[in-house]
Short mmCIF file of C-alpha atoms and ligand atoms in Angstrom, two decimals:
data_model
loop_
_atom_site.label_atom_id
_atom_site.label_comp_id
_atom_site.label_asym_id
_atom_site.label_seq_id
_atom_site.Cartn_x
_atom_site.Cartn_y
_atom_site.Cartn_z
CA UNK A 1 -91.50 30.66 223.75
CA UNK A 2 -91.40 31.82 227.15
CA UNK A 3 -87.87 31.90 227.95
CA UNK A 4 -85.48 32.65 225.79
CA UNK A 5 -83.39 35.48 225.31
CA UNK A 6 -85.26 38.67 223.87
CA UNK A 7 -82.67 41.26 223.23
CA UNK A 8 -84.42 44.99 222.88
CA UNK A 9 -82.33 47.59 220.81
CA UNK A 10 -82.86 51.13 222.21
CA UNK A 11 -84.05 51.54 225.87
CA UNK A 12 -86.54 54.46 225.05
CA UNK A 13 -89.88 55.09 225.92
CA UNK A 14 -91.00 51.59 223.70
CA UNK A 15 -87.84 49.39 224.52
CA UNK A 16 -87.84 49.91 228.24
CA UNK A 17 -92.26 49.33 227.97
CA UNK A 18 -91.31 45.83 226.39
CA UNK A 19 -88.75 44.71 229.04
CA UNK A 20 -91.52 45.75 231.58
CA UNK A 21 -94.30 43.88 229.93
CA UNK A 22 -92.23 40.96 229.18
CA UNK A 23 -91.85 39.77 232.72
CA UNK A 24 -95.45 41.27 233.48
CA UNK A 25 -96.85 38.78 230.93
CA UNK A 26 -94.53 36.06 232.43
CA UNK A 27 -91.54 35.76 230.35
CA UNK A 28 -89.02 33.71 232.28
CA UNK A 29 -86.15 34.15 230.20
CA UNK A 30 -83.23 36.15 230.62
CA UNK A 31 -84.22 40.16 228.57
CA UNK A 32 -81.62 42.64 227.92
CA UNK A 33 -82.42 46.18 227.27
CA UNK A 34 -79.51 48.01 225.16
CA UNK A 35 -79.35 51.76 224.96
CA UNK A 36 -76.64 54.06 222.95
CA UNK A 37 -77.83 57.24 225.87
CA UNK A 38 -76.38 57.48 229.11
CA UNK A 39 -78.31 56.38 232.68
CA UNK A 40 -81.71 55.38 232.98
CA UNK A 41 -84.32 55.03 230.07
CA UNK A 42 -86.37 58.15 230.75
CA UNK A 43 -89.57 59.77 228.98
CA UNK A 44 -89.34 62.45 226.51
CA UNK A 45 -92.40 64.46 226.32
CA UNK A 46 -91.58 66.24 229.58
CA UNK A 47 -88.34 67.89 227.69
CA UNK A 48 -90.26 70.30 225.54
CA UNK A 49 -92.87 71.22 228.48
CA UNK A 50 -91.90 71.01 232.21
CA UNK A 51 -88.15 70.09 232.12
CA UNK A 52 -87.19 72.96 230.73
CA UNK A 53 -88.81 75.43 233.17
CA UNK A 54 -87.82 73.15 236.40
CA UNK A 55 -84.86 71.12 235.00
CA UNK A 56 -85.90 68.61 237.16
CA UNK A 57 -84.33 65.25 235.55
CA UNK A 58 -84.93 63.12 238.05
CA UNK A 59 -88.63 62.72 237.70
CA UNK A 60 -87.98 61.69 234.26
CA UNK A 61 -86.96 57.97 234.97
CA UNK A 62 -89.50 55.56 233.22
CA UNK A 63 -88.19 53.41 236.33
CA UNK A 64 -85.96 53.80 239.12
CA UNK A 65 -82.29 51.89 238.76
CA UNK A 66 -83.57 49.48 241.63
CA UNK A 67 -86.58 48.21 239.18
CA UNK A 68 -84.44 46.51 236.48
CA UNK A 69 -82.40 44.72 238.97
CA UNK A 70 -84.97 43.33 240.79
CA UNK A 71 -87.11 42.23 237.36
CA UNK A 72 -83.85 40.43 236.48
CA UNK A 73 -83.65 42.68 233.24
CA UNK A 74 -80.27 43.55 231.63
CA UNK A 75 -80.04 46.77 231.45
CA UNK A 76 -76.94 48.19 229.12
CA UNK A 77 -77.36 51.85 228.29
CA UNK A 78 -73.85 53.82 226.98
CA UNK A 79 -73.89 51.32 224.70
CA UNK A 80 -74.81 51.24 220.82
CA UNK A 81 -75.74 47.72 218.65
CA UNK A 82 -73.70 48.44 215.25
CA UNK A 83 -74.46 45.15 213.66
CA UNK A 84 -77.25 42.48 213.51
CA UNK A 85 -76.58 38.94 212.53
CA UNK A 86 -79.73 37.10 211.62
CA UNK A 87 -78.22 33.78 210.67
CA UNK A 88 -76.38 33.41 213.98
CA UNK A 89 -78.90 35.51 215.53
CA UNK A 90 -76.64 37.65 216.86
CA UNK A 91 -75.97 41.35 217.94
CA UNK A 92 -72.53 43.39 217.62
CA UNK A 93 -71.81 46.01 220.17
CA UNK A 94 -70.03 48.95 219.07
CA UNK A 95 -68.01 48.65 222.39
CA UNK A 96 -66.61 45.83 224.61
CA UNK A 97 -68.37 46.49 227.73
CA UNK A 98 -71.09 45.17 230.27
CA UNK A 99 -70.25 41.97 232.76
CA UNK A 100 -68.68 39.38 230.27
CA UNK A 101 -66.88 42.10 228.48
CA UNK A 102 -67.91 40.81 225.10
CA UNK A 103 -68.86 42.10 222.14
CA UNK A 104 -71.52 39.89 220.70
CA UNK A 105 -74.74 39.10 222.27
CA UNK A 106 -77.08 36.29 221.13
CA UNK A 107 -80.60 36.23 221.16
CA UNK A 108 -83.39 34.38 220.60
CA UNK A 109 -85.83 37.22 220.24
CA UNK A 110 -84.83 40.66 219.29
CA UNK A 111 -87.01 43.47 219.43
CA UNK A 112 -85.93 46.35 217.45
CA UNK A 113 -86.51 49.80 219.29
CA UNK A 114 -84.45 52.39 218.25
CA UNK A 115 -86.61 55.52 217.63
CA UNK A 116 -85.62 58.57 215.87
CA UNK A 117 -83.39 61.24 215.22
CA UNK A 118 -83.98 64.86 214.27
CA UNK A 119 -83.99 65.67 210.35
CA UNK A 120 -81.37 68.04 210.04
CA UNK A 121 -82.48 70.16 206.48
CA UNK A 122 -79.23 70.50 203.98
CA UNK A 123 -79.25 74.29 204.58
CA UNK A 124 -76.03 76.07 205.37
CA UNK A 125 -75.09 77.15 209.29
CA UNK A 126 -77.55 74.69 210.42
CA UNK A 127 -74.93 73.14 212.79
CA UNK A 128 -75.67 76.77 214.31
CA UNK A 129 -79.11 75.27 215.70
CA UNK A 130 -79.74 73.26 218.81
CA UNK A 131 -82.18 70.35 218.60
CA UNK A 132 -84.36 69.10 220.96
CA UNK A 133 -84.51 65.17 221.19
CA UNK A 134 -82.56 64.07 224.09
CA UNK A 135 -82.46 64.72 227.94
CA UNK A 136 -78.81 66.09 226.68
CA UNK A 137 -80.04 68.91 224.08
CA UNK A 138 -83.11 69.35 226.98
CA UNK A 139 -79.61 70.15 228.96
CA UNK A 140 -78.31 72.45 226.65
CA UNK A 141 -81.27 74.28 225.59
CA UNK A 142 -81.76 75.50 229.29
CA UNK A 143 -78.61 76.86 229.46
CA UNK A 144 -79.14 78.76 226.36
CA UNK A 145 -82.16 80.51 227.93
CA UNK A 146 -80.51 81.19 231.06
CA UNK A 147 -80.67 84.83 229.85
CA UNK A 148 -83.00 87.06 227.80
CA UNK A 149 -82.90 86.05 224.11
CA UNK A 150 -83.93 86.29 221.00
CA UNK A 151 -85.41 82.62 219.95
CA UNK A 152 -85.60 81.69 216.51
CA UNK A 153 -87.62 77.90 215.93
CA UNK A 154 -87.42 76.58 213.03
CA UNK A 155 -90.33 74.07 212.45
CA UNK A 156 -94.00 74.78 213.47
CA UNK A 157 -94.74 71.27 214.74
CA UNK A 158 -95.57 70.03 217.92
CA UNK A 159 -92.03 70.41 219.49
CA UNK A 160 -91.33 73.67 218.01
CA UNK A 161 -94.28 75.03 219.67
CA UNK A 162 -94.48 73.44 222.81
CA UNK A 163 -90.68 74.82 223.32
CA UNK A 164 -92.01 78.40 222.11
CA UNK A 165 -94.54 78.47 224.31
CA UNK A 166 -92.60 77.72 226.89
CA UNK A 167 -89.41 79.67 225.63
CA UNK A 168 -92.27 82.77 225.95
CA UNK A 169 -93.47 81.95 229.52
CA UNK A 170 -89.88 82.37 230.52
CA UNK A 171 -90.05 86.09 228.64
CA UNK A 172 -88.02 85.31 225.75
CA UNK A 173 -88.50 86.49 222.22
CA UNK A 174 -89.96 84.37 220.07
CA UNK A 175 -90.45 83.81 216.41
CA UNK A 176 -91.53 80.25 214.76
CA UNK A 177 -90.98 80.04 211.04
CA UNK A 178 -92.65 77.14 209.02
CA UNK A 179 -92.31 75.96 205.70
CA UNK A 180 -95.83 75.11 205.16
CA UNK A 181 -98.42 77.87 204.80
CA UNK A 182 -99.84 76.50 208.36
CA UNK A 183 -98.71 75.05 211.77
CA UNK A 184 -98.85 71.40 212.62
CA UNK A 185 -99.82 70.78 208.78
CA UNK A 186 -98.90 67.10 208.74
CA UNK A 187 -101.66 65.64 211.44
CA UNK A 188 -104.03 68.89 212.88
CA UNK A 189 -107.37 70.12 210.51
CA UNK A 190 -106.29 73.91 209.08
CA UNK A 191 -109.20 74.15 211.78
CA UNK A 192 -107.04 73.30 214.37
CA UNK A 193 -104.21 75.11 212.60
CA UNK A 194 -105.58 78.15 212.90
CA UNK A 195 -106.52 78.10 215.97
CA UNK A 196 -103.03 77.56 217.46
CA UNK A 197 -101.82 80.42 215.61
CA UNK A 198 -103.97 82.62 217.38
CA UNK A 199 -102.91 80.87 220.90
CA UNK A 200 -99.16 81.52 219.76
CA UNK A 201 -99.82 85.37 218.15
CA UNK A 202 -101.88 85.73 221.30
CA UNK A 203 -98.56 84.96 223.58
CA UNK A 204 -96.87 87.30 221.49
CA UNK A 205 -95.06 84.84 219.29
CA UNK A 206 -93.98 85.08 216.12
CA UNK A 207 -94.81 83.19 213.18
CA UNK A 208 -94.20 82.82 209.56
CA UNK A 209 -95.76 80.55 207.49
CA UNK A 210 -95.08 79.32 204.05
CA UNK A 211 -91.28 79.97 203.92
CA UNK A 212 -88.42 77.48 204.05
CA UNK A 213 -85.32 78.76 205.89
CA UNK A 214 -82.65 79.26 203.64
CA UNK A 215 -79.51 79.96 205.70
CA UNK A 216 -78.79 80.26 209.75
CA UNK A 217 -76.47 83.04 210.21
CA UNK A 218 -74.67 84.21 213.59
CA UNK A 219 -77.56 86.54 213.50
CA UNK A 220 -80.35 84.60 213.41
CA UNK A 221 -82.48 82.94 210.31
CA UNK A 222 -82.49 84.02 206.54
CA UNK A 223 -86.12 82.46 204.83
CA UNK A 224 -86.30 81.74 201.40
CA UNK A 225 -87.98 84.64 200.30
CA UNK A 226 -84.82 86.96 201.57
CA UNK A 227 -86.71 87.69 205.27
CA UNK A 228 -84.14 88.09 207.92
CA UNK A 229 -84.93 86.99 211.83
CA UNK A 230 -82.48 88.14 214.22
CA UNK A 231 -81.67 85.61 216.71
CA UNK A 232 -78.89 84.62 219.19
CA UNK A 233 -80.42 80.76 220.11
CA UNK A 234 -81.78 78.79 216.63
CA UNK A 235 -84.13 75.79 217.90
CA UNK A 236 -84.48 73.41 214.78
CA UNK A 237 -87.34 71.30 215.25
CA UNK A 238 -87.85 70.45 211.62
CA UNK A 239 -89.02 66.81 212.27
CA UNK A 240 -87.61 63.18 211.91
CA UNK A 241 -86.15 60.60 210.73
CA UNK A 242 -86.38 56.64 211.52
CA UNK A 243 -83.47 55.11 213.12
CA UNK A 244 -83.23 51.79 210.32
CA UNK A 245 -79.85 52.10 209.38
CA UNK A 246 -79.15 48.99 211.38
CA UNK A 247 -82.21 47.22 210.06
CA UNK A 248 -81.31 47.61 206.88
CA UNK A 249 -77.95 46.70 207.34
CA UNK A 250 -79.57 43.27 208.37
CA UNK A 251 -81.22 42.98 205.29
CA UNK A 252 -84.74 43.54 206.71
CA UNK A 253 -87.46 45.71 204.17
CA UNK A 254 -87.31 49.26 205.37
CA UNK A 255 -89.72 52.18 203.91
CA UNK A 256 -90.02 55.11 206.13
CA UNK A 257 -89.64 52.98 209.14
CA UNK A 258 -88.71 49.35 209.50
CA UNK A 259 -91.78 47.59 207.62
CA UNK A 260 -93.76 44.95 209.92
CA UNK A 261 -97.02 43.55 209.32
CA UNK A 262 -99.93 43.70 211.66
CA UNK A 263 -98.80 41.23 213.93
CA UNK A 264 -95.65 44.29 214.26
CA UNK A 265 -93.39 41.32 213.03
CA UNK A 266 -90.23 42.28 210.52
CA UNK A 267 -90.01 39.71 207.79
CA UNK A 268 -87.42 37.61 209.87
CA UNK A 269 -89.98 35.80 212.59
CA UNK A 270 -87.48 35.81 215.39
CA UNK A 271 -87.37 40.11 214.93
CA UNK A 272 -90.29 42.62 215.82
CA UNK A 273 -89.95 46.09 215.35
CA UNK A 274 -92.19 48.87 217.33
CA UNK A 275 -92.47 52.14 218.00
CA UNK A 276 -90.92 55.52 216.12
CA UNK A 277 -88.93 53.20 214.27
CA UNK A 278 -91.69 51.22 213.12
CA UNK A 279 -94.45 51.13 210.23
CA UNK A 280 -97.34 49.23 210.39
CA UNK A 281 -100.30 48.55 208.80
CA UNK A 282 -103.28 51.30 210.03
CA UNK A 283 -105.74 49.29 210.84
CA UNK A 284 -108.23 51.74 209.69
CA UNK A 285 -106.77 52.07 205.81
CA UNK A 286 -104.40 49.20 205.50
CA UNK A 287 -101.79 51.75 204.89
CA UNK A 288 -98.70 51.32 206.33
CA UNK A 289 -98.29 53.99 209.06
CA UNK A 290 -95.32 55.54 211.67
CA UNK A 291 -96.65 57.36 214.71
CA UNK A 292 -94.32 59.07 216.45
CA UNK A 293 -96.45 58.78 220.10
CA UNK A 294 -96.07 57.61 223.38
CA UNK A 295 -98.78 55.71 222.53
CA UNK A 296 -97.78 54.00 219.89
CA UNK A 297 -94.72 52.94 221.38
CA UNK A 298 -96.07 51.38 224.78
CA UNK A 299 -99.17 50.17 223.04
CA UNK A 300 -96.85 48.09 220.41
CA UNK A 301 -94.89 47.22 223.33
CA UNK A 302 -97.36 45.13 225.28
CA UNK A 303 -98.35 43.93 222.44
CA UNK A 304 -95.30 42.42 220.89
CA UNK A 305 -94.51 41.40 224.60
CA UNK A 306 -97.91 39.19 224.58
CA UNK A 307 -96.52 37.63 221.20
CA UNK A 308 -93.30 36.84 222.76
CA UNK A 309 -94.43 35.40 226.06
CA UNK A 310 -97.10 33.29 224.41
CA UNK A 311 -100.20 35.46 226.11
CA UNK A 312 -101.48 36.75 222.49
CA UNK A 313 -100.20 37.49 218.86
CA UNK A 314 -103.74 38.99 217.67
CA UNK A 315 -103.03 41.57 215.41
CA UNK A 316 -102.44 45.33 216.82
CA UNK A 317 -105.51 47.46 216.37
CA UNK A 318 -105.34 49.92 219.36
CA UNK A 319 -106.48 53.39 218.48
CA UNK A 320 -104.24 55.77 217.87
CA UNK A 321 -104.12 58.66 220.17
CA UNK A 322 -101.94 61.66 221.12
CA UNK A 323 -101.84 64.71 223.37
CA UNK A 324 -99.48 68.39 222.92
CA UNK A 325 -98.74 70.96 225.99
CA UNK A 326 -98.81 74.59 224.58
CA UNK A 327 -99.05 77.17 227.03
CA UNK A 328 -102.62 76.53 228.93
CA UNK A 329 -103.89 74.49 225.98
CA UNK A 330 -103.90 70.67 226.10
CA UNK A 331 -104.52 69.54 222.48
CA UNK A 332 -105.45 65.78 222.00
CA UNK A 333 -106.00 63.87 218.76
CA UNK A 334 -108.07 60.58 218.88
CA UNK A 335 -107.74 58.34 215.90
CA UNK A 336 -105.55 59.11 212.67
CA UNK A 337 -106.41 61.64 209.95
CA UNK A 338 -104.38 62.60 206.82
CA UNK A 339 -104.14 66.47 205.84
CA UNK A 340 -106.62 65.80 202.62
CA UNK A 341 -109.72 64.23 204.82
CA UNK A 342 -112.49 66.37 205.47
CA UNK A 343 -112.88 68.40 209.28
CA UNK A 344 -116.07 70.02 210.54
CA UNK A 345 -115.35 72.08 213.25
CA UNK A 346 -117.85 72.39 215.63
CA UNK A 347 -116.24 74.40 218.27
CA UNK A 348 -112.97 75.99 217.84
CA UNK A 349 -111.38 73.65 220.16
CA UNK A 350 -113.29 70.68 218.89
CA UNK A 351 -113.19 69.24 215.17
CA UNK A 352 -114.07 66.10 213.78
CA UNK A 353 -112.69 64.59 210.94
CA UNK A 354 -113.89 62.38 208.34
CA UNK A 355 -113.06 60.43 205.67
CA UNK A 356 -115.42 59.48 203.05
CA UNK A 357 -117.87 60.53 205.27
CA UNK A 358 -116.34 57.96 208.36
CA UNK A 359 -115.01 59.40 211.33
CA UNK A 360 -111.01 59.18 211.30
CA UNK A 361 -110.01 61.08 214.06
CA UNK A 362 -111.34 63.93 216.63
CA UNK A 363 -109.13 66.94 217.80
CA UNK A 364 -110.08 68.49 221.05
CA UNK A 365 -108.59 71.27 223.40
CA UNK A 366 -109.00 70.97 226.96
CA UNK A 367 -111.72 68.41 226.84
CA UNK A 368 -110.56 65.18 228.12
CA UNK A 369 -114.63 63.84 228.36
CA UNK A 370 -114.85 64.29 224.51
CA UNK A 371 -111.26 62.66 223.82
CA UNK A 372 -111.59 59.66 226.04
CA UNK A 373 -115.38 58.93 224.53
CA UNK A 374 -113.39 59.46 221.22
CA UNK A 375 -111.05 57.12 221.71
CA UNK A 376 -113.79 54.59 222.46
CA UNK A 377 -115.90 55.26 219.58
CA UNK A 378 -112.78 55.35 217.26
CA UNK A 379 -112.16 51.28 217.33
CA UNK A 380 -111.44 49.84 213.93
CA UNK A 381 -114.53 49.12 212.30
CA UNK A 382 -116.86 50.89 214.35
CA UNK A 383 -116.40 54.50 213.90
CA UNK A 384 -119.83 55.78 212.98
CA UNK A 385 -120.58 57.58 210.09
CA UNK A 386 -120.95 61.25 209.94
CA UNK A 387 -125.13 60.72 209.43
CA UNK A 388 -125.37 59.20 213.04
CA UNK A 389 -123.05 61.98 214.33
CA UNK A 390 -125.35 64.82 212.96
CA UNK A 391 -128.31 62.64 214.53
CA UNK A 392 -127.23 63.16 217.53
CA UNK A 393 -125.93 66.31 217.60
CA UNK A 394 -122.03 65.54 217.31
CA UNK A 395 -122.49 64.95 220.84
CA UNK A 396 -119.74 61.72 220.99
CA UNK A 397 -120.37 61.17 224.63
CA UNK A 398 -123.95 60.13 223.87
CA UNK A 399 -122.58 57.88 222.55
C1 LIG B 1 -89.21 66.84 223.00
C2 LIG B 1 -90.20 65.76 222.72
C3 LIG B 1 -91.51 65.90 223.14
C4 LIG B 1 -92.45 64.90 222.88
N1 LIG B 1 -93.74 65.07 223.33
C5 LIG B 1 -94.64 64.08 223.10
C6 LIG B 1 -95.99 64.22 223.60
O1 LIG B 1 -96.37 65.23 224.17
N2 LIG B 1 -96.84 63.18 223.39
C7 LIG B 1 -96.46 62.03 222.74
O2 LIG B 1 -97.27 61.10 222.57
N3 LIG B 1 -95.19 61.88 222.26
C8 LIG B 1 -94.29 62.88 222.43
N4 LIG B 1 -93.00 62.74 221.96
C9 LIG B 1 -92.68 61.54 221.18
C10 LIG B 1 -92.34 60.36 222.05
O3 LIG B 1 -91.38 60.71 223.01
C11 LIG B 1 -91.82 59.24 221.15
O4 LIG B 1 -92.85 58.90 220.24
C12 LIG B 1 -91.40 58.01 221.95
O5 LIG B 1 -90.32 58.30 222.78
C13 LIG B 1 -91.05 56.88 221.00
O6 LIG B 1 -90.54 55.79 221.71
P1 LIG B 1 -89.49 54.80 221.02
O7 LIG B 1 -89.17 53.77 222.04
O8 LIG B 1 -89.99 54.38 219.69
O9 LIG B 1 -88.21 55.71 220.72
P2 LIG B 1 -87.31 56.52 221.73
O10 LIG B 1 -88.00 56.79 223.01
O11 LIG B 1 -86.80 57.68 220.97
O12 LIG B 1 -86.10 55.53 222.05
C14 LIG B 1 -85.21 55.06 221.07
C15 LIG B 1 -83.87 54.81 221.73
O13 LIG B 1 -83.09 53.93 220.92
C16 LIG B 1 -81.74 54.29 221.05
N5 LIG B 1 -81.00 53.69 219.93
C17 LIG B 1 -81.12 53.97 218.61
N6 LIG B 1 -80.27 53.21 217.88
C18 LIG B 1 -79.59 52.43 218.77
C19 LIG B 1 -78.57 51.45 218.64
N7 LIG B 1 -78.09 51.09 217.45
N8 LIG B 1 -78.09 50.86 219.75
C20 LIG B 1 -78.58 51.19 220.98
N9 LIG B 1 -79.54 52.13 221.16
C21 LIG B 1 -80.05 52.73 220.07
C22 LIG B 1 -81.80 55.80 221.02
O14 LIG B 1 -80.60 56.35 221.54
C23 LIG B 1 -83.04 56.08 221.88
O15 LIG B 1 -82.68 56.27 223.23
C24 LIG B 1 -92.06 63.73 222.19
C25 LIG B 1 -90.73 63.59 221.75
C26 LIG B 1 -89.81 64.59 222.00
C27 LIG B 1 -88.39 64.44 221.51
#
């Protein structure tokens, strides 16, 4: 099919990467690109790092307004799908708006895009806490710092740091409190783990480990264990959740992420699904996986767009791979580990880490050369095995 109608459902970082690839892979048919946020799609990584020292916006755009227009692609953002139709193949906006003023939208392909949203934890005075997931709470969480505070973060992932580190720089106090008994927990080696909490302790940071938070006061955090953290700005950053709701609406099979297979097809043909909303079979383990990643999103992207314009439909195998901005460390993970595989850590900014004695995944700091020959040696089915590491010294770019 080459030109029908492909309708995309969220005009994120994945969405807006499909539009674009459609037409680059010669799709002739009309695309419209439907997104519940206001203005231009725009990339989020930026909102935990530089936006909120420079507030710049503006360099945010994934395109400029000009692009879409002269791709011929739909763009609708302000605007939220609240209903699928698969017999008709159909889409209902919660709104009457755009050209024709309608509020139903057919399609012939519909790509389903619609990311995340934070997990807000059932804890009482949590509405007390700010997120950070849009250009909006980006917004708001600047203005919150515009004078000296006492920051409270609940959630030792990647977001929670990368905004304390950066909630530091600007001379704020800082504390991070985790449930888990180490940062990152879900996808860094304790290795890695620990070394971050030195980084963070280092900036003069904060951190507990190991207890939930219980309560958010107007004075800060309350932890499980009866620990008070005085605060006047609570960041929750306590991870995600899968936008489905409308998938599953539609009837389509939905388990932690809309479930495609490894052609990132839903089980209705005309419907793909891709990105932070998606789960997919890792290539590596057969396991169905949902990577939250730039990566992810624009690799999934081209490749659904390939399907669609009749340029591929292999199956998705692209290496998984992922970078994080705290303070002057740039930490990138090549490939995908799980907390229980093995890590040998041969520097402290560079562990590898196996799985029955297979190389899963490599974590570096501020070594690009190691994580792009990483990312090469990674492909499914050709990782090498820890022996012909160790015969060569670890050394992957010998490689
Ligand atoms: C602060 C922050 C920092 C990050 N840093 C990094 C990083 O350093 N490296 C990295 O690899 N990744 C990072 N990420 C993750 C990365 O941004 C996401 O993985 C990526 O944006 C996923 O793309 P997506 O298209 O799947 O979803 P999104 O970009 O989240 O887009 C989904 C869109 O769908 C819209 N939508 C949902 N439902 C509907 C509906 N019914 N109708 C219309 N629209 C709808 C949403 O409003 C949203 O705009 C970061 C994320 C955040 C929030």
């Amino acid at each position: 099919m080459t030109d029908g109608h492909v309708v995309i459902i969220g005009a994120g970082q994945g969405g807006t990467q499909a539009a674009i690839s459609l037409r680059q892979e010669g799709h002739a048919g009309p695309i419209t690109l439907i997104g519940e946020e206001p203005g231009l799609p725009y990339q989020r990584p930026p909102l935990s790092k530089a936006f909120l020292k420079t507030g710049e916006a503006g360099k945010l755009a994934l395109r400029p307004g000009h692009f879409f227009a002269k791709k011929d692609i739909t763009l609708r953002t302000g605007l939220r799908v609240g209903a699928i139709d698969r017999a008709a193949r159909r889409v209902r906006l919660d709104a009457a708006e755009g050209p024709d003023g309608g509020r139903e939208l057919g399609y012939d392909h519909l790509i389903l895009a619609t990311g995340t949203r934070n997990l807000v934890p059932p804890i009482p005075g949590i509405s007390r806490a700010l997120g950070l997931r849009t250009l909006d709470d980006a917004r708001a969480l600047r203005r919150a710092l515009d004078r000296p505070r006492r920051v409270a973060v609940i959630g030792g992932g990647f977001i929670g740091l990368e905004f304390a580190a950066v909630a530091r720089a600007l001379g704020h106090e800082v504390t991070v409190a985790e449930a888990a008994p180490r940062l990152m927990a879900r996808v860094v080696s304790p290795e890695m783990s620990s070394a971050f909490a030195t980084l963070h302790r280092g900036l003069g940071t904060g951190l507990v480990l190991g207890q939930p938070v219980a309560e958010v006061t107007d004075g800060g955090i309350l932890l499980a264990d009866g620990t008070a953290i005085a605060a006047d700005l609570v960041v929750l950053a306590a991870g995600v959740r899968p936008n489905t709701e409308l998938s599953e609406a539609a009837g389509l099979p939905v388990d932690n992420g809309i479930r495609v297979d490894a052609r990132l097809r839903t089980a209705d043909p005309a419907i793909h699904a891709l990105g932070d909303c998606a789960a997919f079979p890792d290539p590596v383990s057969g396991r169905p996986v949902r990577l939250e990643s730039v990566q992810a999103a624009t690799d999934h992207a081209r490749s659904i767009a390939r399907a669609i314009a009749g340029s591929g439909g292999a199956e998705y195998a692209a290496v998984p791979w992922f970078w994080s901005d705290q303070a002057d460390w740039k930490l990138q993970i090549a490939g995908l580990a799980r907390p229980e595989d093995d890590s040998l850590a041969l520097t402290d900014k560079l562990v590898l880490r196996f799985r029955a004695d297979q190389l899963v995944a490599v974590e570096t700091i501020n070594d690009a050369r190691t994580h792009m020959a990483a990312r090469r040696l990674l492909a499914p089915g050709q990782a090498p095995a820890r022996d012909k590491l160790a015969a060569r010294d670890y050394d992957l770019t010998t490689f």
